[in-house]
PDB file of N, CA and C in Angstrom:
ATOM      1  N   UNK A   1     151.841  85.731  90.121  1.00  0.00           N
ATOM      2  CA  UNK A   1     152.831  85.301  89.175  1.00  0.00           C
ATOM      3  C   UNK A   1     153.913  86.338  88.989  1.00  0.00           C
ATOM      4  N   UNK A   2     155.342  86.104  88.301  1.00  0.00           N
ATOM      5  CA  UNK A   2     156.168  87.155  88.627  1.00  0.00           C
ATOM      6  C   UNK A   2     155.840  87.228  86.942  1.00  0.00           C
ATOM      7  N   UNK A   3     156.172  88.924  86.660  1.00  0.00           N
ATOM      8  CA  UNK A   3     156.537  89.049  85.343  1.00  0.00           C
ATOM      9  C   UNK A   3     157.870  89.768  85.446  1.00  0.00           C
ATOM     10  N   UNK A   4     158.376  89.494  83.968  1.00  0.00           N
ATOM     11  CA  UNK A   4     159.865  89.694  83.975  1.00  0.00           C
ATOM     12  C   UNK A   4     159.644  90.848  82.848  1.00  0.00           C
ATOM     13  N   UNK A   5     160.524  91.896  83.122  1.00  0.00           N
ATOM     14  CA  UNK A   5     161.077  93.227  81.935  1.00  0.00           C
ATOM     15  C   UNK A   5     162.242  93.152  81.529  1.00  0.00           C
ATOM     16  N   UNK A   6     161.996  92.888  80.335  1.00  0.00           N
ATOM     17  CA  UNK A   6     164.175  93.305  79.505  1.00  0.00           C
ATOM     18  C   UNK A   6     163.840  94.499  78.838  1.00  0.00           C
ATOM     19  N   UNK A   7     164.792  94.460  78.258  1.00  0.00           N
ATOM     20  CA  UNK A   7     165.772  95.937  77.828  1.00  0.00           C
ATOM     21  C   UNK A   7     165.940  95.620  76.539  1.00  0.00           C
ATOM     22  N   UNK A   8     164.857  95.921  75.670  1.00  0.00           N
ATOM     23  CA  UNK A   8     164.356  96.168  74.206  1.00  0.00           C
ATOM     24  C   UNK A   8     165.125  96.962  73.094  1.00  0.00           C
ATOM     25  N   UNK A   9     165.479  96.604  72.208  1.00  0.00           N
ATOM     26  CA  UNK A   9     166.018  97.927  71.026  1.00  0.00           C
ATOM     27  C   UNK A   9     164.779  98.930  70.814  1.00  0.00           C
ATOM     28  N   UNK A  10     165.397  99.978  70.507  1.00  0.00           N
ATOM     29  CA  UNK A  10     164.200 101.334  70.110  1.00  0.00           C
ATOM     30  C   UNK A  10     163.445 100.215  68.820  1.00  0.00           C
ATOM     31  N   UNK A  11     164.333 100.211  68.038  1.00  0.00           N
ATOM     32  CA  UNK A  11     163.655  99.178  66.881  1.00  0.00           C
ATOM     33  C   UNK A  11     162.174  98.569  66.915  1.00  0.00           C
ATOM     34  N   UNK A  12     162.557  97.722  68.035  1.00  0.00           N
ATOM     35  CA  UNK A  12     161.645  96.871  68.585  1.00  0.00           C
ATOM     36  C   UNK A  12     160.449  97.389  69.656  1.00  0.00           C
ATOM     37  N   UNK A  13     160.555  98.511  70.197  1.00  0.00           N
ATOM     38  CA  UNK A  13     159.787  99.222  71.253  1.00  0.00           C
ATOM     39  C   UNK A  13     158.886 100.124  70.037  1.00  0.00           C
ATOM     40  N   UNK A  14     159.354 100.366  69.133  1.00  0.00           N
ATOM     41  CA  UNK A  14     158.460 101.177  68.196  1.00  0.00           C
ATOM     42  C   UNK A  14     157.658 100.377  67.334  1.00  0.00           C
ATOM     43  N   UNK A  15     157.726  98.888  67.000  1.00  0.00           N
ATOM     44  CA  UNK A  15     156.781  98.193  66.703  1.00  0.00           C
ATOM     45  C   UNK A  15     155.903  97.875  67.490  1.00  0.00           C
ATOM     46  N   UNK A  16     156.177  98.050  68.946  1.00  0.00           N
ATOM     47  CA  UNK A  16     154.816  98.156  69.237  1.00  0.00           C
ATOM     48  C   UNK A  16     155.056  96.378  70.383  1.00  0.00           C
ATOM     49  N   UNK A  17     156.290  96.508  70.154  1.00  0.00           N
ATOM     50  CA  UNK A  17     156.969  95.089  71.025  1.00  0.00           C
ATOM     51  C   UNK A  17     156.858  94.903  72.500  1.00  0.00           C
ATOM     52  N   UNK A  18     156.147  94.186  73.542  1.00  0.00           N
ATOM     53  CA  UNK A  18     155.865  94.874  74.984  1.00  0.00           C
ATOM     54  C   UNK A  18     157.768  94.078  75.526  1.00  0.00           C
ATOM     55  N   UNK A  19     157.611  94.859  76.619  1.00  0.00           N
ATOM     56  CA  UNK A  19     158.820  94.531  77.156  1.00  0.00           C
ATOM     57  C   UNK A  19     158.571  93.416  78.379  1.00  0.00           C
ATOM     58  N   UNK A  20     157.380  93.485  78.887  1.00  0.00           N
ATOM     59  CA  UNK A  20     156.899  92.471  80.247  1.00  0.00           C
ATOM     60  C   UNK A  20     156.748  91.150  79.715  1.00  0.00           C
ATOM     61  N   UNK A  21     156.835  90.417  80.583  1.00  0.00           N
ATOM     62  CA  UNK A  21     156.957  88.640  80.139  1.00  0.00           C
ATOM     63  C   UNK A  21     156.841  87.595  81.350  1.00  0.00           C
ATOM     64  N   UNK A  22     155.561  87.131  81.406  1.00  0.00           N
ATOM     65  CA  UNK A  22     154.976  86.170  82.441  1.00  0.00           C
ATOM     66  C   UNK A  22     156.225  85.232  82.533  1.00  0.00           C
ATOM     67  N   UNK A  23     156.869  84.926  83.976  1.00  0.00           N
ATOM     68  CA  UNK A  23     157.290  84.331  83.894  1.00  0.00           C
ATOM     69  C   UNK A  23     157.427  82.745  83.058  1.00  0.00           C
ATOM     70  N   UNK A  24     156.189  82.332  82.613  1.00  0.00           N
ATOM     71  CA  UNK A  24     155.809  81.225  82.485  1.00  0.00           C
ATOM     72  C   UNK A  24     156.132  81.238  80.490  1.00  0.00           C
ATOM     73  N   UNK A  25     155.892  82.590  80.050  1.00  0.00           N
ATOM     74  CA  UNK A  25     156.590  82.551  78.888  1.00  0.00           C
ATOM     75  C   UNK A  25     158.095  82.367  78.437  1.00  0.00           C
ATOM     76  N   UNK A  26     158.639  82.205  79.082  1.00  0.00           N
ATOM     77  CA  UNK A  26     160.300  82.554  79.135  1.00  0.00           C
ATOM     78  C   UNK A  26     160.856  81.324  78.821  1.00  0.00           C
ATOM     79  N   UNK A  27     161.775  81.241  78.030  1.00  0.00           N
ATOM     80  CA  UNK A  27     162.766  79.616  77.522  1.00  0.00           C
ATOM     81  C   UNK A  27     163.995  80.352  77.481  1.00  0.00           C
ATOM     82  N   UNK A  28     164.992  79.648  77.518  1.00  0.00           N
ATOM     83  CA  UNK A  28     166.115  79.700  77.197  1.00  0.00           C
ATOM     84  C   UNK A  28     166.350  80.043  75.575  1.00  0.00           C
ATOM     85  N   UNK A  29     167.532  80.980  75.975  1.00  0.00           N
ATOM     86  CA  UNK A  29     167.651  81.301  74.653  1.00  0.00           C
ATOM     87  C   UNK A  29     168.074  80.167  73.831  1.00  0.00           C
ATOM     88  N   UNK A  30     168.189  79.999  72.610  1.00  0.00           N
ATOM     89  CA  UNK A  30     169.050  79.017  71.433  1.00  0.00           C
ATOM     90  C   UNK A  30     169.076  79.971  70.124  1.00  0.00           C
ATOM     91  N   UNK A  31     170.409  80.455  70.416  1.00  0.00           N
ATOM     92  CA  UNK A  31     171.183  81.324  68.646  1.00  0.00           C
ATOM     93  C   UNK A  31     170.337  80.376  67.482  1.00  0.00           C
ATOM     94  N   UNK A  32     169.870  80.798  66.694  1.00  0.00           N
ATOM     95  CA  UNK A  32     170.086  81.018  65.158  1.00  0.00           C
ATOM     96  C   UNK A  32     170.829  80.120  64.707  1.00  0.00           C
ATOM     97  N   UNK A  33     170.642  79.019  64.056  1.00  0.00           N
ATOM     98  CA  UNK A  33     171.210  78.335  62.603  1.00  0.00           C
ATOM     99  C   UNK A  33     171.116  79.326  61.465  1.00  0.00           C
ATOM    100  N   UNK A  34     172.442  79.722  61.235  1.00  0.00           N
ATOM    101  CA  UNK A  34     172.182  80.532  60.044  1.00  0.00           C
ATOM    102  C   UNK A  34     172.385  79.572  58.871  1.00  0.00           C
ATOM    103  N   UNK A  35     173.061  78.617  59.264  1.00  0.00           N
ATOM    104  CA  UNK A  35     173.168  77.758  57.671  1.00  0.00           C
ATOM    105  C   UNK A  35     171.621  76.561  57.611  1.00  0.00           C
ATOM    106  N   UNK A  36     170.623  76.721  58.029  1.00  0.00           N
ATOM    107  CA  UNK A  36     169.469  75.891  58.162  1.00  0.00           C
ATOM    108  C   UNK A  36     168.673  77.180  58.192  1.00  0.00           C
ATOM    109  N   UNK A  37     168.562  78.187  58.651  1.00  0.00           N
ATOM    110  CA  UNK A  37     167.064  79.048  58.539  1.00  0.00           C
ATOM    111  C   UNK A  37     167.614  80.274  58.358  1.00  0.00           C
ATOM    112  N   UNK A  38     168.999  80.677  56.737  1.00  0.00           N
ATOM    113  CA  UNK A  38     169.337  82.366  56.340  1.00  0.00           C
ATOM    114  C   UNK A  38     168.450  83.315  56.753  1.00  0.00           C
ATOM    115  N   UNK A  39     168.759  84.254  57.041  1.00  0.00           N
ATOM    116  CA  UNK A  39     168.265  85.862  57.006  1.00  0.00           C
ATOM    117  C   UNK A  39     167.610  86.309  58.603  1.00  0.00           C
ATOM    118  N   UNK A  40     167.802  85.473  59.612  1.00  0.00           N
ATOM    119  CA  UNK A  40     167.216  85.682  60.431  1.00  0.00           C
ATOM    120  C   UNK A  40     167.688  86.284  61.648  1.00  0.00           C
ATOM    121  N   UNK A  41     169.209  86.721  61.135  1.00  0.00           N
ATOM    122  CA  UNK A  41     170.046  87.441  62.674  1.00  0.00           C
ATOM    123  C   UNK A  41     169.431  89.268  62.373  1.00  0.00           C
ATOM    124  N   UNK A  42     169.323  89.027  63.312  1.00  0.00           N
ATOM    125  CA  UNK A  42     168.809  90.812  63.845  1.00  0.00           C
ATOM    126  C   UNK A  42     169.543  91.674  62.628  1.00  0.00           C
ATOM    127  N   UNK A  43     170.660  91.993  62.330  1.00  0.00           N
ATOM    128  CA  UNK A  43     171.333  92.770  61.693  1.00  0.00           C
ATOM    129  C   UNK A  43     170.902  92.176  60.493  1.00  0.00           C
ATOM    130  N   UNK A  44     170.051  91.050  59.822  1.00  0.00           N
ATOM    131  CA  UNK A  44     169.821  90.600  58.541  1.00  0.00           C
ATOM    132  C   UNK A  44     168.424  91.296  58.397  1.00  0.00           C
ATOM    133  N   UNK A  45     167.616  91.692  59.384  1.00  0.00           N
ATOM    134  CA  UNK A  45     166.314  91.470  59.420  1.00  0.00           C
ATOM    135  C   UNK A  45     165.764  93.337  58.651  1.00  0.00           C
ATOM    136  N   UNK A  46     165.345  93.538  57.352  1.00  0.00           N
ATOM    137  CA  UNK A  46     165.223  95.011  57.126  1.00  0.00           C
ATOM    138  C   UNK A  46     164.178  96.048  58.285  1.00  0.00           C
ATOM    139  N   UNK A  47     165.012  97.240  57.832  1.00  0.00           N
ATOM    140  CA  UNK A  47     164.692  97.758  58.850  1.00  0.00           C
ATOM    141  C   UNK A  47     165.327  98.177  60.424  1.00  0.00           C
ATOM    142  N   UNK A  48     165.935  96.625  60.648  1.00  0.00           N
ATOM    143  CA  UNK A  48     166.882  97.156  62.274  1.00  0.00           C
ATOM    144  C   UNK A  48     168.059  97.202  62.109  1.00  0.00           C
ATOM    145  N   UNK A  49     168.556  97.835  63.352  1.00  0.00           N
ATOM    146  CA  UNK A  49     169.878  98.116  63.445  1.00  0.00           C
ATOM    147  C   UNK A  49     170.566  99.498  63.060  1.00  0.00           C
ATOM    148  N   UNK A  50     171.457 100.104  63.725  1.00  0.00           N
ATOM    149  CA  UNK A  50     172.162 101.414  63.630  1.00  0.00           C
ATOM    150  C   UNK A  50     172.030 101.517  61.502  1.00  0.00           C
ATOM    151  N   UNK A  51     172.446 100.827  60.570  1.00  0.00           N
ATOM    152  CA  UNK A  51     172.029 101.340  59.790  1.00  0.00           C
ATOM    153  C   UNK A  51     171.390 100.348  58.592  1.00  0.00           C
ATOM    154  N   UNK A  52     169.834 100.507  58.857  1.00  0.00           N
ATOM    155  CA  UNK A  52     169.124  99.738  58.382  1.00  0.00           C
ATOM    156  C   UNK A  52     169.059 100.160  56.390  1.00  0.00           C
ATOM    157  N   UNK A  53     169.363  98.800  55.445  1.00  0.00           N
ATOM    158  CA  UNK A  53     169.368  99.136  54.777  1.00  0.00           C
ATOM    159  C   UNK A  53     168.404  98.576  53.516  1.00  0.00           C
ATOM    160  N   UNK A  54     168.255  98.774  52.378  1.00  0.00           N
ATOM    161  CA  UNK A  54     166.591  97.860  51.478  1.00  0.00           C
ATOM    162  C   UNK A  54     167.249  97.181  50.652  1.00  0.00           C
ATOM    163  N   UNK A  55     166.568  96.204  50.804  1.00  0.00           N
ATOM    164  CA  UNK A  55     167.162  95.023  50.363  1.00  0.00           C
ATOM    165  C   UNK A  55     166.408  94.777  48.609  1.00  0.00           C
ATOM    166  N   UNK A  56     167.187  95.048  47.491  1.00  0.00           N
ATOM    167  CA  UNK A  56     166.632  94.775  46.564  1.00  0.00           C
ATOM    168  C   UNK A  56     166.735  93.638  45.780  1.00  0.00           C
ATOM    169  N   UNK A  57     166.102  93.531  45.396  1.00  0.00           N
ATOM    170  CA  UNK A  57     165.425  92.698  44.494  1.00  0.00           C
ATOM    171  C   UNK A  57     166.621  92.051  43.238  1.00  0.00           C
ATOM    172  N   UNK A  58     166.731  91.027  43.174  1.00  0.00           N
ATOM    173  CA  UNK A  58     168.157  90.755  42.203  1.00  0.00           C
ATOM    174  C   UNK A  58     167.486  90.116  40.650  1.00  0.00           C
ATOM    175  N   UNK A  59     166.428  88.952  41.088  1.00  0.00           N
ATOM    176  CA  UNK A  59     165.958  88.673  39.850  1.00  0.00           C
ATOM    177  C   UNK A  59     164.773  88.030  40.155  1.00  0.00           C
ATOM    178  N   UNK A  60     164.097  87.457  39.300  1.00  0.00           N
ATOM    179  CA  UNK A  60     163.189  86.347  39.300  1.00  0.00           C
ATOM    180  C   UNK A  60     163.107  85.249  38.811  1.00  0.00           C
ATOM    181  N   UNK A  61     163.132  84.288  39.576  1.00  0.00           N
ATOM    182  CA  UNK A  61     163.731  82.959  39.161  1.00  0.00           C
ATOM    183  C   UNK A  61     162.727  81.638  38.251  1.00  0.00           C
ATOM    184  N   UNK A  62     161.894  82.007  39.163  1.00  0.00           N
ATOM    185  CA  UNK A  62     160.677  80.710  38.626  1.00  0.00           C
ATOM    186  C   UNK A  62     159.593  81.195  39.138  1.00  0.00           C
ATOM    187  N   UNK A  63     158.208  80.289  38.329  1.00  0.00           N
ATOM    188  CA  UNK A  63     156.729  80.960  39.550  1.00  0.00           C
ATOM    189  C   UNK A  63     155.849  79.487  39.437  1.00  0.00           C
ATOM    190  N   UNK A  64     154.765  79.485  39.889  1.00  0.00           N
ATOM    191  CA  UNK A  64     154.035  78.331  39.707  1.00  0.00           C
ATOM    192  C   UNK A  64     152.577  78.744  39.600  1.00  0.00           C
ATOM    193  N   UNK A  65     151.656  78.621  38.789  1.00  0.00           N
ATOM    194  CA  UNK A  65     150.727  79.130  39.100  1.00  0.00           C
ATOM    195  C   UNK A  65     150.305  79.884  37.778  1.00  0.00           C
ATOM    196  N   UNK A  66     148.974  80.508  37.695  1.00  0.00           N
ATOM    197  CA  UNK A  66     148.861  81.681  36.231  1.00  0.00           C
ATOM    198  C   UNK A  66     148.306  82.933  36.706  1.00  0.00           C
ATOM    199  N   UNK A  67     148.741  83.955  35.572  1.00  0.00           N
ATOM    200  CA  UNK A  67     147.972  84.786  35.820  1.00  0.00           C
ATOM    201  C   UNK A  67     147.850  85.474  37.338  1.00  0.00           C
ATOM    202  N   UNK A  68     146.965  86.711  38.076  1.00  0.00           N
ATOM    203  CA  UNK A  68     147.187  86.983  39.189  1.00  0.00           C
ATOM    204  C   UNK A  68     147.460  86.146  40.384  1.00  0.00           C
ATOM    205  N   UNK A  69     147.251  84.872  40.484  1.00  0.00           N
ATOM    206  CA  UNK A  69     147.150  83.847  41.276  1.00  0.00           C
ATOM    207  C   UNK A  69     148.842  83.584  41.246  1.00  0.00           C
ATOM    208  N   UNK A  70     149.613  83.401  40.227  1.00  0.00           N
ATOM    209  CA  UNK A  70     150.975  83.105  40.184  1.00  0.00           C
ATOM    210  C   UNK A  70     151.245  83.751  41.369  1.00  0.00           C
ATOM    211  N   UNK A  71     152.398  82.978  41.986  1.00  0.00           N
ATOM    212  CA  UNK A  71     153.677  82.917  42.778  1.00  0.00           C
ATOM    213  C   UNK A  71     154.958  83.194  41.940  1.00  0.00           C
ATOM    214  N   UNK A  72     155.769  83.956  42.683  1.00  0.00           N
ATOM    215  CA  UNK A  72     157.231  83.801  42.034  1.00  0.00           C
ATOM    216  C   UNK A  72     158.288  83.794  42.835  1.00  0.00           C
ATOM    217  N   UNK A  73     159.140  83.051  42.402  1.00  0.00           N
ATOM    218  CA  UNK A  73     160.513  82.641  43.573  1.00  0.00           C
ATOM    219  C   UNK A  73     161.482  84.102  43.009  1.00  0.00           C
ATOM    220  N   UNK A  74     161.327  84.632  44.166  1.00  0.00           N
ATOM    221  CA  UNK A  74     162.463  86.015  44.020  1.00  0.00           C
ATOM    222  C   UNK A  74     163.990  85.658  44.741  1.00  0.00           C
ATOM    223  N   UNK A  75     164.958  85.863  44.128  1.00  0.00           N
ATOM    224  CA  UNK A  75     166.368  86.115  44.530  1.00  0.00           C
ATOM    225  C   UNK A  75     166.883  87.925  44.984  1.00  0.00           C
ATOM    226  N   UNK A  76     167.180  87.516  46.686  1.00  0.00           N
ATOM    227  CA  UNK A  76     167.069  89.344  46.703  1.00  0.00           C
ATOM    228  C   UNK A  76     168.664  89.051  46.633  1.00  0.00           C
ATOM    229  N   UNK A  77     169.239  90.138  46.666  1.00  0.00           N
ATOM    230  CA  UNK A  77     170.877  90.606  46.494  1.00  0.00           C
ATOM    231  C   UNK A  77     171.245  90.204  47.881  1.00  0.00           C
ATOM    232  N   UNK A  78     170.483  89.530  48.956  1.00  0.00           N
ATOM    233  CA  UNK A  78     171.291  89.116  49.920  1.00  0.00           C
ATOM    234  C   UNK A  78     171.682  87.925  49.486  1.00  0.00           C
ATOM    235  N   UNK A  79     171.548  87.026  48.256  1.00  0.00           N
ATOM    236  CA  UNK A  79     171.237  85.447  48.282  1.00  0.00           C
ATOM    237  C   UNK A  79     169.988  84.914  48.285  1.00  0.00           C
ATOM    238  N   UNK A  80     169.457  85.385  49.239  1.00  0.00           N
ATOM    239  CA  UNK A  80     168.245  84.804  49.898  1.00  0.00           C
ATOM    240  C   UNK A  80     167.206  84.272  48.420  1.00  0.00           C
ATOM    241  N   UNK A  81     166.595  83.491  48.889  1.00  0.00           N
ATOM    242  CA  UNK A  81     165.442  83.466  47.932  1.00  0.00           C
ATOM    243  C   UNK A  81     164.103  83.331  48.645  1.00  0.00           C
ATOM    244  N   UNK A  82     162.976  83.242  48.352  1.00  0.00           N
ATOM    245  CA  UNK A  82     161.859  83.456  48.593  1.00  0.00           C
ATOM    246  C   UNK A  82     160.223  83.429  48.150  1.00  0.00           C
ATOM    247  N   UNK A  83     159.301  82.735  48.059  1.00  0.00           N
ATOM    248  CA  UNK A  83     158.406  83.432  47.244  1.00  0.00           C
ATOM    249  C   UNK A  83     157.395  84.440  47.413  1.00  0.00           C
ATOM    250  N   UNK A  84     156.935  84.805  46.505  1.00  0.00           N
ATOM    251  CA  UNK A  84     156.395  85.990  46.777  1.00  0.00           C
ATOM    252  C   UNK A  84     154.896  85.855  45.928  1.00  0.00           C
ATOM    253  N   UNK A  85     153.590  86.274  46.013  1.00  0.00           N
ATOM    254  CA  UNK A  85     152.488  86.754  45.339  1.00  0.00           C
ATOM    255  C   UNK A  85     152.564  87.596  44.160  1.00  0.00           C
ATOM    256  N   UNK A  86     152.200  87.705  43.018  1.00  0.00           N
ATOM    257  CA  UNK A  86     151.943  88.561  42.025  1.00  0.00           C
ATOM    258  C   UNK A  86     151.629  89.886  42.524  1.00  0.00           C
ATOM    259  N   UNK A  87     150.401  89.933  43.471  1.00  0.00           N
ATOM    260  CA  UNK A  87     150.568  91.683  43.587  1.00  0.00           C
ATOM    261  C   UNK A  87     151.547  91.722  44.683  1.00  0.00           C
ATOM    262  N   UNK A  88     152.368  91.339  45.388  1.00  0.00           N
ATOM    263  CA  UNK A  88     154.135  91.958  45.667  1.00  0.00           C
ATOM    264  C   UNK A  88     154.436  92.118  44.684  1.00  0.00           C
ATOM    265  N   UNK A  89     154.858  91.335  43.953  1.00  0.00           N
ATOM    266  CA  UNK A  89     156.115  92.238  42.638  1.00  0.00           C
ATOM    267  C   UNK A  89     155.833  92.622  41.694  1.00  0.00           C
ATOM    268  N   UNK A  90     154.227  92.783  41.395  1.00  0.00           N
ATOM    269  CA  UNK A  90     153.837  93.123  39.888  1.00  0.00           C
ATOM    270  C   UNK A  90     154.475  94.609  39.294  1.00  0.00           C
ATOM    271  N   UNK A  91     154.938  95.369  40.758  1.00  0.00           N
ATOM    272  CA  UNK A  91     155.594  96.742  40.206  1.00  0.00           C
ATOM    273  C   UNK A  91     157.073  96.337  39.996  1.00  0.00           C
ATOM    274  N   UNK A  92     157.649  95.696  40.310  1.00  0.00           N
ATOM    275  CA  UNK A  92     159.514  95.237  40.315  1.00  0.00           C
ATOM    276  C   UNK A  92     159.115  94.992  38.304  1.00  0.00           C
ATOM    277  N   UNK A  93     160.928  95.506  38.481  1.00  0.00           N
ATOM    278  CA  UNK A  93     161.360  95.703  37.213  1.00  0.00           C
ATOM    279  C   UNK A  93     161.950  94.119  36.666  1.00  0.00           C
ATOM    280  N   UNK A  94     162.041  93.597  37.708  1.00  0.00           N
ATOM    281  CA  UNK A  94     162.834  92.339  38.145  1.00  0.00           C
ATOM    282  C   UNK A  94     161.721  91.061  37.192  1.00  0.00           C
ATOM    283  N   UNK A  95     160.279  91.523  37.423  1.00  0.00           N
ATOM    284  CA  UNK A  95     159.280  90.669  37.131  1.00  0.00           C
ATOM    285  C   UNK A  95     158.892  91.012  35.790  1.00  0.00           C
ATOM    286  N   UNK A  96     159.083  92.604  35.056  1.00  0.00           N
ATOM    287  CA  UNK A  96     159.384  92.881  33.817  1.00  0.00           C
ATOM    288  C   UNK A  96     160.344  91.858  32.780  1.00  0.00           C
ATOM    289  N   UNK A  97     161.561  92.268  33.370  1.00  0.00           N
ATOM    290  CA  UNK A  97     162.691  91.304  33.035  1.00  0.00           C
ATOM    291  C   UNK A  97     162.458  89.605  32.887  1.00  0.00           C
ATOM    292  N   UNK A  98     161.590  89.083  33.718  1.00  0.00           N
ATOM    293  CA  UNK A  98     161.563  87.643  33.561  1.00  0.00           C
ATOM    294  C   UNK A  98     160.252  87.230  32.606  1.00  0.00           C
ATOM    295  N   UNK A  99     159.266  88.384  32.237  1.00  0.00           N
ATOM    296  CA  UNK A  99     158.316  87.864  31.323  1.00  0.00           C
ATOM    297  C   UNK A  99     158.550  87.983  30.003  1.00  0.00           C
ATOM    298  N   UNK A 100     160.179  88.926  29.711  1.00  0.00           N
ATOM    299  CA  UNK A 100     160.655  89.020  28.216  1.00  0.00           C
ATOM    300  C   UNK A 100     161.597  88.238  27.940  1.00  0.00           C
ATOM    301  N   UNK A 101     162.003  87.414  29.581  1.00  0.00           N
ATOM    302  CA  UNK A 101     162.906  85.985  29.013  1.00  0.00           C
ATOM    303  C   UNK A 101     161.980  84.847  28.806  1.00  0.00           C
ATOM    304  N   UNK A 102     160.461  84.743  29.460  1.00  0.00           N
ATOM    305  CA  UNK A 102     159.866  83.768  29.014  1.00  0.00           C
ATOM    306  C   UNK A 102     159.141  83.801  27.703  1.00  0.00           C
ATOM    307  N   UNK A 103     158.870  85.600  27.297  1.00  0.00           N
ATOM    308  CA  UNK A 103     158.774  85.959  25.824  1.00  0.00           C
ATOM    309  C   UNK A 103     156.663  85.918  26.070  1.00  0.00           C
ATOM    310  N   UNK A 104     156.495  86.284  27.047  1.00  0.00           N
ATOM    311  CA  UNK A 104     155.455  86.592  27.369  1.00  0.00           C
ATOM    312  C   UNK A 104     155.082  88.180  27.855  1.00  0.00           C
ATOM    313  N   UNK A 105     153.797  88.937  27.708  1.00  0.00           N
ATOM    314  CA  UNK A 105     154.124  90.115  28.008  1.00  0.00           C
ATOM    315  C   UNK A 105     153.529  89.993  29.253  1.00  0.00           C
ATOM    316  N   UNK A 106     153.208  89.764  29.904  1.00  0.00           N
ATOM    317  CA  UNK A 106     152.555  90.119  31.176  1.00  0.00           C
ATOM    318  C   UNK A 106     151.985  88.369  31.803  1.00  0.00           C
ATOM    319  N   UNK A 107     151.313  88.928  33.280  1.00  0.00           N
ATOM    320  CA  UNK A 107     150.883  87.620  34.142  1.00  0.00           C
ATOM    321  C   UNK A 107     149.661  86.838  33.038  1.00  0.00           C
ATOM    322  N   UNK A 108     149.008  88.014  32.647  1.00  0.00           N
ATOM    323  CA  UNK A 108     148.152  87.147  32.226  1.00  0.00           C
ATOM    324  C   UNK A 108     148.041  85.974  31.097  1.00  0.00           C
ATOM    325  N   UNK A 109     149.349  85.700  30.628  1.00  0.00           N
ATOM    326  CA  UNK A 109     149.672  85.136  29.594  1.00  0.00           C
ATOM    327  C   UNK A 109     150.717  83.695  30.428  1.00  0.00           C
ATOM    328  N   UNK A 110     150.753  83.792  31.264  1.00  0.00           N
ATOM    329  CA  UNK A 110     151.546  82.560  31.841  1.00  0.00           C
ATOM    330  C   UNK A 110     151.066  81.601  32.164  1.00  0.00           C
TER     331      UNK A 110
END
């Protein structure tokens, strides 16, 4: 079988990314819908690119769920939204902020 090698970002060679590829894995490329699936061009992705930068945290929007088990829909400062697990954001200040607008002190009260 032939295998094929490209030409990797350091980025990507330091995760641990192989560069070889059975022929039989290989498709044609197809770009990115950025207006159907946000955050997913290389330069969006944290971490890569000449200057990779952290993406914080803007607010907290809604959650579903109680207590440690809750979910919460996070808004980062890219736009983006997302949800996330209780122990992700139980340290964000962001998740502080949204239990003194619901006038609750903590998860375990939701």
């Amino acid at each position: 079988g032939a295998t094929y090698r490209i030409d990797l970002p350091h980025e990507l060679r330091a995760r641990g990314i192989h560069n070889a590829f059975h022929a039989s894995l290989l498709r044609q490329h197809i770009p990115n819908d950025d207006r159907r699936f946000p955050g997913r061009q290389f330069h969006q992705l944290p971490g890569f690119g000449e200057q990779p930068r952290e993406w914080a945290v803007d607010r907290i929007i809604s959650h579903v769920g109680r207590g440690s088990a809750a979910e919460f829909e996070v808004q980062w400062s890219t736009g983006d939204t997302t949800w996330a697990p209780y122990h992700d954001v139980r340290h964000l200040q962001a998740l502080v902020e949204y239990f003194e607008a619901l006038g609750v002190p903590d998860a375990r009260h939701l």
